[in-house]
Amino acid sequence: MSAVQNDVYLEKIVRFLNKIGITIVEKELDETTFLPGLKLGSNCIIIDYKKLSYPGDILHEAGHLAVTSPTNRALVATENQSKDWPDQGEEIATMLWSFAACKYLDLPLDYVFHAGGYKGSSNWLMDNFSSGNYIGLPYFEWTQMAYGKEKAIEMNVPTFPEMVKWVREKE
């Protein structure tokens, strides 16, 4: 566990993901992956802790599974997975989900939105989310995972960044 040996947030993340039903599989990854040490599987995240560069990437990858429909979540990393997965809406929702998870777990935003990712847009994302510009919130409202202030008051549910559901149930 080289990069994560002394990571103070890792256990908190793993407990959270287990609690919301996202399975983590520890396994040595022989192949090169998009994010070092991480690979998505059908309803799971496969982690090679020896190759993991940024432990915060685990939350981002979990976000992909969380915002995907149950049917498509089961198809991840199979030959039946759409070549267009994730679509742009899911990608934006994944970033917003990661922000909500950081808030919920009391993690620094740059733990997930680190300079080594997000194609140089990490600061822009953190600034927008921190100022309440929740790009992707309509997706959450549509999937019934979280709600903006107006709808939250109307429905008597918590306001984003609190989540009503951490994992998408709506097809």
Short mmCIF file of N, CA and C in Angstrom, two decimals:
data_model
loop_
_atom_site.label_atom_id
_atom_site.label_comp_id
_atom_site.label_asym_id
_atom_site.label_seq_id
_atom_site.Cartn_x
_atom_site.Cartn_y
_atom_site.Cartn_z
N MET A 1 0.83 -1.19 0.00
CA MET A 1 0.00 0.00 0.00
C MET A 1 0.87 1.25 0.00
N SER A 2 1.69 1.40 -1.01
CA SER A 2 2.66 2.48 -1.05
C SER A 2 2.05 3.88 -0.95
N ALA A 3 1.26 4.28 -1.93
CA ALA A 3 0.73 5.65 -1.95
C ALA A 3 -0.31 5.88 -0.86
N VAL A 4 -0.87 4.83 -0.34
CA VAL A 4 -1.97 5.00 0.61
C VAL A 4 -1.64 4.52 2.01
N GLN A 5 -0.42 4.15 2.23
CA GLN A 5 -0.02 3.58 3.51
C GLN A 5 -0.45 4.43 4.70
N ASN A 6 -0.24 5.72 4.61
CA ASN A 6 -0.56 6.60 5.73
C ASN A 6 -1.76 7.49 5.44
N ASP A 7 -2.60 7.09 4.54
CA ASP A 7 -3.75 7.90 4.17
C ASP A 7 -4.79 7.87 5.28
N VAL A 8 -5.09 9.02 5.84
CA VAL A 8 -5.98 9.10 6.99
C VAL A 8 -7.46 9.02 6.61
N TYR A 9 -7.77 9.18 5.33
CA TYR A 9 -9.17 9.20 4.90
C TYR A 9 -9.64 7.88 4.29
N LEU A 10 -8.71 7.03 3.95
CA LEU A 10 -9.05 5.82 3.20
C LEU A 10 -10.06 4.92 3.92
N GLU A 11 -9.83 4.66 5.18
CA GLU A 11 -10.74 3.79 5.94
C GLU A 11 -12.14 4.39 6.00
N LYS A 12 -12.22 5.69 6.15
CA LYS A 12 -13.50 6.39 6.19
C LYS A 12 -14.25 6.20 4.86
N ILE A 13 -13.53 6.31 3.77
CA ILE A 13 -14.13 6.13 2.44
C ILE A 13 -14.62 4.70 2.26
N VAL A 14 -13.80 3.74 2.61
CA VAL A 14 -14.17 2.33 2.45
C VAL A 14 -15.41 2.00 3.28
N ARG A 15 -15.46 2.46 4.53
CA ARG A 15 -16.65 2.23 5.37
C ARG A 15 -17.89 2.84 4.74
N PHE A 16 -17.77 4.07 4.25
CA PHE A 16 -18.88 4.76 3.61
C PHE A 16 -19.39 3.98 2.38
N LEU A 17 -18.48 3.58 1.53
CA LEU A 17 -18.89 2.86 0.32
C LEU A 17 -19.55 1.53 0.65
N ASN A 18 -19.02 0.83 1.63
CA ASN A 18 -19.66 -0.41 2.07
C ASN A 18 -21.07 -0.14 2.59
N LYS A 19 -21.22 0.94 3.34
CA LYS A 19 -22.52 1.30 3.92
C LYS A 19 -23.56 1.59 2.85
N ILE A 20 -23.15 2.23 1.75
CA ILE A 20 -24.13 2.58 0.72
C ILE A 20 -24.26 1.50 -0.36
N GLY A 21 -23.53 0.41 -0.20
CA GLY A 21 -23.70 -0.73 -1.10
C GLY A 21 -22.80 -0.77 -2.31
N ILE A 22 -21.70 -0.03 -2.28
CA ILE A 22 -20.72 -0.11 -3.37
C ILE A 22 -19.58 -1.00 -2.89
N THR A 23 -19.42 -2.11 -3.57
CA THR A 23 -18.44 -3.12 -3.17
C THR A 23 -17.04 -2.75 -3.63
N ILE A 24 -16.09 -2.97 -2.75
CA ILE A 24 -14.67 -2.77 -3.07
C ILE A 24 -14.01 -4.14 -3.09
N VAL A 25 -13.29 -4.39 -4.17
CA VAL A 25 -12.56 -5.65 -4.33
C VAL A 25 -11.08 -5.30 -4.38
N GLU A 26 -10.30 -5.83 -3.43
CA GLU A 26 -8.85 -5.64 -3.45
C GLU A 26 -8.25 -6.71 -4.35
N LYS A 27 -7.50 -6.26 -5.34
CA LYS A 27 -6.95 -7.21 -6.31
C LYS A 27 -5.77 -6.57 -7.02
N GLU A 28 -4.75 -7.37 -7.30
CA GLU A 28 -3.63 -6.87 -8.09
C GLU A 28 -4.10 -6.70 -9.53
N LEU A 29 -3.86 -5.53 -10.08
CA LEU A 29 -4.24 -5.24 -11.45
C LEU A 29 -3.00 -5.34 -12.34
N ASP A 30 -3.02 -6.26 -13.26
CA ASP A 30 -1.89 -6.45 -14.15
C ASP A 30 -1.88 -5.45 -15.30
N GLU A 31 -3.09 -5.08 -15.75
CA GLU A 31 -3.18 -4.20 -16.91
C GLU A 31 -3.07 -2.73 -16.50
N THR A 32 -2.77 -1.91 -17.47
CA THR A 32 -2.75 -0.47 -17.26
C THR A 32 -4.20 0.00 -17.22
N THR A 33 -4.52 0.84 -16.26
CA THR A 33 -5.88 1.34 -16.11
C THR A 33 -5.89 2.85 -16.30
N PHE A 34 -7.07 3.40 -16.60
CA PHE A 34 -7.21 4.84 -16.82
C PHE A 34 -6.72 5.61 -15.61
N LEU A 35 -7.13 5.20 -14.42
CA LEU A 35 -6.63 5.77 -13.18
C LEU A 35 -5.76 4.71 -12.51
N PRO A 36 -4.51 5.05 -12.20
CA PRO A 36 -3.61 4.04 -11.62
C PRO A 36 -4.20 3.36 -10.39
N GLY A 37 -4.22 2.02 -10.43
CA GLY A 37 -4.66 1.24 -9.28
C GLY A 37 -6.16 1.09 -9.13
N LEU A 38 -6.93 1.59 -10.10
CA LEU A 38 -8.39 1.53 -10.00
C LEU A 38 -9.01 1.01 -11.29
N LYS A 39 -10.04 0.23 -11.11
CA LYS A 39 -10.79 -0.28 -12.26
C LYS A 39 -12.22 -0.52 -11.79
N LEU A 40 -13.17 -0.16 -12.61
CA LEU A 40 -14.56 -0.44 -12.29
C LEU A 40 -14.92 -1.82 -12.80
N GLY A 41 -15.74 -2.50 -12.01
CA GLY A 41 -16.29 -3.79 -12.41
C GLY A 41 -17.80 -3.72 -12.32
N SER A 42 -18.44 -4.80 -12.60
CA SER A 42 -19.89 -4.86 -12.50
C SER A 42 -20.29 -4.68 -11.04
N ASN A 43 -20.88 -3.54 -10.72
CA ASN A 43 -21.32 -3.22 -9.36
C ASN A 43 -20.19 -3.16 -8.33
N CYS A 44 -18.96 -2.90 -8.77
CA CYS A 44 -17.85 -2.86 -7.80
C CYS A 44 -16.71 -1.98 -8.30
N ILE A 45 -15.83 -1.66 -7.36
CA ILE A 45 -14.58 -0.97 -7.68
C ILE A 45 -13.45 -1.93 -7.32
N ILE A 46 -12.56 -2.14 -8.26
CA ILE A 46 -11.40 -3.00 -8.03
C ILE A 46 -10.22 -2.08 -7.74
N ILE A 47 -9.54 -2.34 -6.63
CA ILE A 47 -8.45 -1.46 -6.20
C ILE A 47 -7.18 -2.28 -6.01
N ASP A 48 -6.11 -1.80 -6.63
CA ASP A 48 -4.77 -2.32 -6.40
C ASP A 48 -4.05 -1.24 -5.60
N TYR A 49 -4.02 -1.41 -4.29
CA TYR A 49 -3.48 -0.38 -3.41
C TYR A 49 -2.01 -0.08 -3.68
N LYS A 50 -1.27 -1.04 -4.21
CA LYS A 50 0.14 -0.81 -4.51
C LYS A 50 0.33 0.15 -5.68
N LYS A 51 -0.64 0.20 -6.57
CA LYS A 51 -0.54 1.05 -7.76
C LYS A 51 -1.37 2.33 -7.66
N LEU A 52 -2.15 2.46 -6.62
CA LEU A 52 -3.05 3.59 -6.47
C LEU A 52 -2.26 4.88 -6.25
N SER A 53 -2.46 5.86 -7.13
CA SER A 53 -1.75 7.14 -7.02
C SER A 53 -2.49 8.14 -6.15
N TYR A 54 -3.80 8.26 -6.35
CA TYR A 54 -4.61 9.24 -5.65
C TYR A 54 -5.80 8.53 -4.99
N PRO A 55 -5.75 8.27 -3.70
CA PRO A 55 -6.85 7.58 -3.03
C PRO A 55 -8.20 8.28 -3.19
N GLY A 56 -8.20 9.60 -3.37
CA GLY A 56 -9.45 10.31 -3.59
C GLY A 56 -10.16 9.90 -4.87
N ASP A 57 -9.40 9.33 -5.80
CA ASP A 57 -10.01 8.84 -7.04
C ASP A 57 -11.02 7.72 -6.78
N ILE A 58 -10.89 7.05 -5.65
CA ILE A 58 -11.84 5.99 -5.30
C ILE A 58 -13.25 6.59 -5.22
N LEU A 59 -13.38 7.77 -4.61
CA LEU A 59 -14.70 8.39 -4.52
C LEU A 59 -15.24 8.77 -5.89
N HIS A 60 -14.39 9.27 -6.75
CA HIS A 60 -14.86 9.62 -8.09
C HIS A 60 -15.36 8.38 -8.82
N GLU A 61 -14.61 7.30 -8.74
CA GLU A 61 -15.03 6.06 -9.41
C GLU A 61 -16.32 5.52 -8.78
N ALA A 62 -16.43 5.62 -7.48
CA ALA A 62 -17.67 5.20 -6.81
C ALA A 62 -18.84 6.04 -7.30
N GLY A 63 -18.59 7.31 -7.55
CA GLY A 63 -19.62 8.20 -8.07
C GLY A 63 -20.15 7.73 -9.41
N HIS A 64 -19.27 7.20 -10.25
CA HIS A 64 -19.73 6.66 -11.53
C HIS A 64 -20.75 5.55 -11.32
N LEU A 65 -20.44 4.66 -10.42
CA LEU A 65 -21.39 3.57 -10.15
C LEU A 65 -22.67 4.10 -9.51
N ALA A 66 -22.52 5.05 -8.61
CA ALA A 66 -23.67 5.56 -7.85
C ALA A 66 -24.69 6.27 -8.73
N VAL A 67 -24.25 7.01 -9.73
CA VAL A 67 -25.18 7.80 -10.54
C VAL A 67 -25.71 7.06 -11.76
N THR A 68 -25.21 5.86 -11.98
CA THR A 68 -25.62 5.06 -13.13
C THR A 68 -26.88 4.27 -12.77
N SER A 69 -27.74 4.06 -13.76
CA SER A 69 -28.96 3.29 -13.51
C SER A 69 -28.60 1.88 -13.04
N PRO A 70 -29.47 1.25 -12.27
CA PRO A 70 -29.18 -0.11 -11.79
C PRO A 70 -28.87 -1.09 -12.92
N THR A 71 -29.60 -0.99 -14.02
CA THR A 71 -29.36 -1.90 -15.14
C THR A 71 -27.98 -1.69 -15.72
N ASN A 72 -27.62 -0.44 -15.97
CA ASN A 72 -26.30 -0.15 -16.55
C ASN A 72 -25.16 -0.40 -15.57
N ARG A 73 -25.42 -0.22 -14.28
CA ARG A 73 -24.40 -0.49 -13.25
C ARG A 73 -23.96 -1.95 -13.32
N ALA A 74 -24.92 -2.84 -13.56
CA ALA A 74 -24.60 -4.28 -13.65
C ALA A 74 -23.81 -4.61 -14.92
N LEU A 75 -23.86 -3.74 -15.92
CA LEU A 75 -23.18 -3.98 -17.19
C LEU A 75 -21.77 -3.40 -17.25
N VAL A 76 -21.39 -2.62 -16.24
CA VAL A 76 -20.07 -1.99 -16.24
C VAL A 76 -18.99 -3.07 -16.34
N ALA A 77 -18.04 -2.84 -17.22
CA ALA A 77 -16.90 -3.72 -17.45
C ALA A 77 -17.28 -5.07 -18.05
N THR A 78 -18.44 -5.13 -18.66
CA THR A 78 -18.82 -6.34 -19.39
C THR A 78 -18.88 -6.01 -20.87
N GLU A 79 -18.99 -7.02 -21.70
CA GLU A 79 -19.08 -6.78 -23.14
C GLU A 79 -20.39 -6.09 -23.53
N ASN A 80 -21.35 -6.06 -22.63
CA ASN A 80 -22.64 -5.41 -22.90
C ASN A 80 -22.69 -3.94 -22.48
N GLN A 81 -21.62 -3.45 -21.87
CA GLN A 81 -21.57 -2.05 -21.46
C GLN A 81 -21.56 -1.17 -22.71
N SER A 82 -22.34 -0.10 -22.67
CA SER A 82 -22.37 0.84 -23.79
C SER A 82 -21.00 1.47 -23.96
N LYS A 83 -20.57 1.59 -25.20
CA LYS A 83 -19.28 2.24 -25.44
C LYS A 83 -19.33 3.73 -25.13
N ASP A 84 -20.54 4.27 -24.99
CA ASP A 84 -20.73 5.68 -24.66
C ASP A 84 -20.90 5.92 -23.16
N TRP A 85 -20.68 4.89 -22.35
CA TRP A 85 -20.82 5.05 -20.90
C TRP A 85 -19.51 5.53 -20.32
N PRO A 86 -19.52 6.44 -19.39
CA PRO A 86 -20.66 7.23 -18.94
C PRO A 86 -20.95 8.36 -19.93
N ASP A 87 -22.21 8.75 -19.99
CA ASP A 87 -22.54 9.88 -20.86
C ASP A 87 -22.17 11.17 -20.13
N GLN A 88 -22.30 12.30 -20.82
CA GLN A 88 -21.87 13.59 -20.24
C GLN A 88 -22.65 13.94 -18.98
N GLY A 89 -23.95 13.65 -18.96
CA GLY A 89 -24.76 13.93 -17.77
C GLY A 89 -24.27 13.14 -16.57
N GLU A 90 -23.96 11.86 -16.80
CA GLU A 90 -23.45 11.03 -15.71
C GLU A 90 -22.07 11.49 -15.25
N GLU A 91 -21.25 11.96 -16.18
CA GLU A 91 -19.92 12.43 -15.79
C GLU A 91 -20.02 13.67 -14.91
N ILE A 92 -20.89 14.59 -15.28
CA ILE A 92 -21.09 15.80 -14.47
C ILE A 92 -21.67 15.42 -13.11
N ALA A 93 -22.66 14.53 -13.12
CA ALA A 93 -23.26 14.09 -11.86
C ALA A 93 -22.24 13.38 -10.97
N THR A 94 -21.32 12.65 -11.58
CA THR A 94 -20.27 11.97 -10.81
C THR A 94 -19.41 12.97 -10.06
N MET A 95 -19.08 14.06 -10.71
CA MET A 95 -18.26 15.09 -10.05
C MET A 95 -19.04 15.74 -8.91
N LEU A 96 -20.31 16.01 -9.13
CA LEU A 96 -21.13 16.60 -8.07
C LEU A 96 -21.34 15.62 -6.93
N TRP A 97 -21.51 14.34 -7.26
CA TRP A 97 -21.64 13.30 -6.24
C TRP A 97 -20.36 13.26 -5.39
N SER A 98 -19.21 13.37 -6.05
CA SER A 98 -17.93 13.36 -5.33
C SER A 98 -17.84 14.54 -4.36
N PHE A 99 -18.34 15.69 -4.80
CA PHE A 99 -18.38 16.87 -3.93
C PHE A 99 -19.25 16.59 -2.71
N ALA A 100 -20.45 16.04 -2.93
CA ALA A 100 -21.36 15.74 -1.82
C ALA A 100 -20.72 14.73 -0.86
N ALA A 101 -20.03 13.74 -1.42
CA ALA A 101 -19.36 12.73 -0.58
C ALA A 101 -18.25 13.37 0.25
N CYS A 102 -17.50 14.28 -0.34
CA CYS A 102 -16.45 15.00 0.41
C CYS A 102 -17.07 15.76 1.58
N LYS A 103 -18.17 16.45 1.32
CA LYS A 103 -18.84 17.21 2.37
C LYS A 103 -19.34 16.27 3.47
N TYR A 104 -19.99 15.18 3.08
CA TYR A 104 -20.55 14.23 4.03
C TYR A 104 -19.45 13.60 4.89
N LEU A 105 -18.33 13.27 4.26
CA LEU A 105 -17.23 12.60 4.97
C LEU A 105 -16.25 13.59 5.61
N ASP A 106 -16.49 14.88 5.42
CA ASP A 106 -15.62 15.93 5.95
C ASP A 106 -14.19 15.78 5.43
N LEU A 107 -14.07 15.63 4.12
CA LEU A 107 -12.77 15.52 3.46
C LEU A 107 -12.45 16.84 2.76
N PRO A 108 -11.19 17.19 2.69
CA PRO A 108 -10.84 18.39 1.91
C PRO A 108 -11.18 18.15 0.43
N LEU A 109 -11.70 19.15 -0.22
CA LEU A 109 -12.11 18.98 -1.62
C LEU A 109 -10.95 18.59 -2.53
N ASP A 110 -9.76 19.10 -2.25
CA ASP A 110 -8.64 18.77 -3.12
C ASP A 110 -8.14 17.33 -2.93
N TYR A 111 -8.72 16.63 -1.98
CA TYR A 111 -8.42 15.20 -1.83
C TYR A 111 -8.97 14.43 -3.03
N VAL A 112 -10.14 14.81 -3.49
CA VAL A 112 -10.74 14.19 -4.67
C VAL A 112 -10.42 15.02 -5.92
N PHE A 113 -10.60 16.31 -5.83
CA PHE A 113 -10.38 17.20 -6.97
C PHE A 113 -8.92 17.67 -6.98
N HIS A 114 -8.01 16.73 -7.07
CA HIS A 114 -6.58 17.01 -6.99
C HIS A 114 -6.06 17.53 -8.33
N ALA A 115 -4.91 18.17 -8.27
CA ALA A 115 -4.31 18.79 -9.46
C ALA A 115 -3.95 17.77 -10.54
N GLY A 116 -3.81 16.51 -10.17
CA GLY A 116 -3.45 15.49 -11.15
C GLY A 116 -4.62 14.97 -11.97
N GLY A 117 -5.81 15.51 -11.75
CA GLY A 117 -6.97 15.01 -12.48
C GLY A 117 -7.83 16.12 -13.04
N TYR A 118 -8.93 15.75 -13.62
CA TYR A 118 -9.96 16.68 -14.09
C TYR A 118 -9.48 17.62 -15.19
N LYS A 119 -8.48 17.18 -15.94
CA LYS A 119 -7.99 17.92 -17.12
C LYS A 119 -7.72 19.39 -16.82
N GLY A 120 -7.14 19.64 -15.65
CA GLY A 120 -6.78 20.99 -15.27
C GLY A 120 -7.93 21.84 -14.75
N SER A 121 -9.09 21.23 -14.52
CA SER A 121 -10.27 21.98 -14.07
C SER A 121 -10.59 21.78 -12.59
N SER A 122 -9.69 21.22 -11.85
CA SER A 122 -9.95 20.94 -10.43
C SER A 122 -10.34 22.19 -9.66
N ASN A 123 -9.57 23.25 -9.79
CA ASN A 123 -9.87 24.49 -9.06
C ASN A 123 -11.20 25.07 -9.50
N TRP A 124 -11.47 25.05 -10.78
CA TRP A 124 -12.73 25.57 -11.31
C TRP A 124 -13.91 24.79 -10.70
N LEU A 125 -13.81 23.46 -10.66
CA LEU A 125 -14.87 22.64 -10.08
C LEU A 125 -15.05 22.95 -8.59
N MET A 126 -13.94 22.99 -7.86
CA MET A 126 -14.04 23.27 -6.42
C MET A 126 -14.64 24.65 -6.17
N ASP A 127 -14.22 25.64 -6.95
CA ASP A 127 -14.76 27.00 -6.78
C ASP A 127 -16.26 27.04 -7.06
N ASN A 128 -16.69 26.40 -8.15
CA ASN A 128 -18.11 26.39 -8.48
C ASN A 128 -18.93 25.68 -7.42
N PHE A 129 -18.53 24.48 -7.06
CA PHE A 129 -19.29 23.72 -6.07
C PHE A 129 -19.30 24.43 -4.71
N SER A 130 -18.17 24.97 -4.31
CA SER A 130 -18.08 25.65 -3.01
C SER A 130 -18.93 26.90 -2.96
N SER A 131 -19.15 27.54 -4.11
CA SER A 131 -19.95 28.76 -4.14
C SER A 131 -21.44 28.46 -4.37
N GLY A 132 -21.80 27.18 -4.40
CA GLY A 132 -23.20 26.82 -4.56
C GLY A 132 -23.66 26.71 -6.00
N ASN A 133 -22.74 26.77 -6.94
CA ASN A 133 -23.07 26.56 -8.35
C ASN A 133 -22.97 25.05 -8.63
N TYR A 134 -24.06 24.38 -8.39
CA TYR A 134 -24.08 22.92 -8.43
C TYR A 134 -24.40 22.41 -9.82
N ILE A 135 -23.41 22.46 -10.68
CA ILE A 135 -23.55 21.97 -12.04
C ILE A 135 -23.91 20.48 -11.93
N GLY A 136 -25.00 20.09 -12.52
CA GLY A 136 -25.43 18.70 -12.45
C GLY A 136 -26.58 18.45 -11.50
N LEU A 137 -26.98 19.44 -10.74
CA LEU A 137 -28.07 19.23 -9.78
C LEU A 137 -29.38 18.81 -10.45
N PRO A 138 -29.74 19.32 -11.63
CA PRO A 138 -30.96 18.82 -12.27
C PRO A 138 -30.95 17.30 -12.51
N TYR A 139 -29.76 16.76 -12.76
CA TYR A 139 -29.64 15.31 -12.92
C TYR A 139 -30.04 14.61 -11.63
N PHE A 140 -29.56 15.12 -10.50
CA PHE A 140 -29.91 14.52 -9.20
C PHE A 140 -31.40 14.63 -8.92
N GLU A 141 -31.98 15.77 -9.27
CA GLU A 141 -33.42 15.92 -9.05
C GLU A 141 -34.19 14.94 -9.93
N TRP A 142 -33.77 14.77 -11.18
CA TRP A 142 -34.42 13.84 -12.09
C TRP A 142 -34.32 12.39 -11.59
N THR A 143 -33.16 12.04 -11.05
CA THR A 143 -32.96 10.67 -10.54
C THR A 143 -33.41 10.51 -9.10
N GLN A 144 -33.90 11.59 -8.50
CA GLN A 144 -34.43 11.58 -7.14
C GLN A 144 -33.37 11.25 -6.08
N MET A 145 -32.14 11.67 -6.37
CA MET A 145 -31.04 11.42 -5.44
C MET A 145 -30.79 12.60 -4.51
N ALA A 146 -31.07 13.83 -4.98
CA ALA A 146 -30.86 15.05 -4.18
C ALA A 146 -31.66 16.17 -4.81
N TYR A 147 -31.85 17.23 -4.02
CA TYR A 147 -32.70 18.33 -4.48
C TYR A 147 -32.11 19.68 -4.10
N GLY A 148 -32.33 20.65 -5.00
CA GLY A 148 -31.99 22.03 -4.71
C GLY A 148 -32.95 22.60 -3.69
N LYS A 149 -32.64 23.78 -3.23
CA LYS A 149 -33.38 24.39 -2.11
C LYS A 149 -34.89 24.42 -2.34
N GLU A 150 -35.33 24.92 -3.48
CA GLU A 150 -36.75 25.08 -3.74
C GLU A 150 -37.50 23.75 -3.69
N LYS A 151 -36.98 22.77 -4.41
CA LYS A 151 -37.65 21.46 -4.44
C LYS A 151 -37.51 20.74 -3.10
N ALA A 152 -36.41 20.93 -2.43
CA ALA A 152 -36.21 20.28 -1.13
C ALA A 152 -37.24 20.78 -0.12
N ILE A 153 -37.47 22.08 -0.12
CA ILE A 153 -38.48 22.66 0.79
C ILE A 153 -39.86 22.12 0.43
N GLU A 154 -40.16 22.12 -0.85
CA GLU A 154 -41.46 21.61 -1.33
C GLU A 154 -41.67 20.15 -0.93
N MET A 155 -40.62 19.35 -0.98
CA MET A 155 -40.72 17.91 -0.70
C MET A 155 -40.41 17.57 0.76
N ASN A 156 -39.98 18.56 1.53
CA ASN A 156 -39.60 18.34 2.91
C ASN A 156 -38.47 17.30 3.06
N VAL A 157 -37.43 17.52 2.26
CA VAL A 157 -36.24 16.66 2.29
C VAL A 157 -35.01 17.56 2.45
N PRO A 158 -33.86 16.99 2.79
CA PRO A 158 -32.65 17.80 2.92
C PRO A 158 -32.27 18.48 1.60
N THR A 159 -31.60 19.61 1.73
CA THR A 159 -31.13 20.37 0.57
C THR A 159 -29.71 19.93 0.21
N PHE A 160 -29.44 19.81 -1.09
CA PHE A 160 -28.09 19.51 -1.53
C PHE A 160 -27.12 20.54 -0.96
N PRO A 161 -25.95 20.12 -0.44
CA PRO A 161 -25.21 18.93 -0.76
C PRO A 161 -25.56 17.67 0.04
N GLU A 162 -26.60 17.72 0.85
CA GLU A 162 -27.07 16.48 1.48
C GLU A 162 -27.79 15.66 0.43
N MET A 163 -27.56 14.37 0.45
CA MET A 163 -28.17 13.46 -0.52
C MET A 163 -29.37 12.78 0.11
N VAL A 164 -30.42 12.60 -0.68
CA VAL A 164 -31.57 11.82 -0.24
C VAL A 164 -31.25 10.34 -0.43
N LYS A 165 -30.58 10.02 -1.55
CA LYS A 165 -30.13 8.66 -1.86
C LYS A 165 -28.72 8.76 -2.41
N TRP A 166 -27.85 7.92 -1.92
CA TRP A 166 -26.47 7.93 -2.41
C TRP A 166 -26.30 7.12 -3.68
N VAL A 167 -27.18 6.18 -3.92
CA VAL A 167 -27.08 5.33 -5.10
C VAL A 167 -28.39 5.43 -5.88
N ARG A 168 -28.27 5.64 -7.16
CA ARG A 168 -29.43 5.80 -8.03
C ARG A 168 -30.26 4.52 -8.08
N GLU A 169 -31.56 4.70 -7.92
CA GLU A 169 -32.51 3.59 -8.03
C GLU A 169 -33.35 3.70 -9.29
N LYS A 170 -33.54 4.92 -9.76
CA LYS A 170 -34.39 5.17 -10.93
C LYS A 170 -33.68 4.71 -12.21
N GLU A 171 -34.44 4.02 -13.05
CA GLU A 171 -33.89 3.60 -14.34
C GLU A 171 -33.84 4.82 -15.24
#
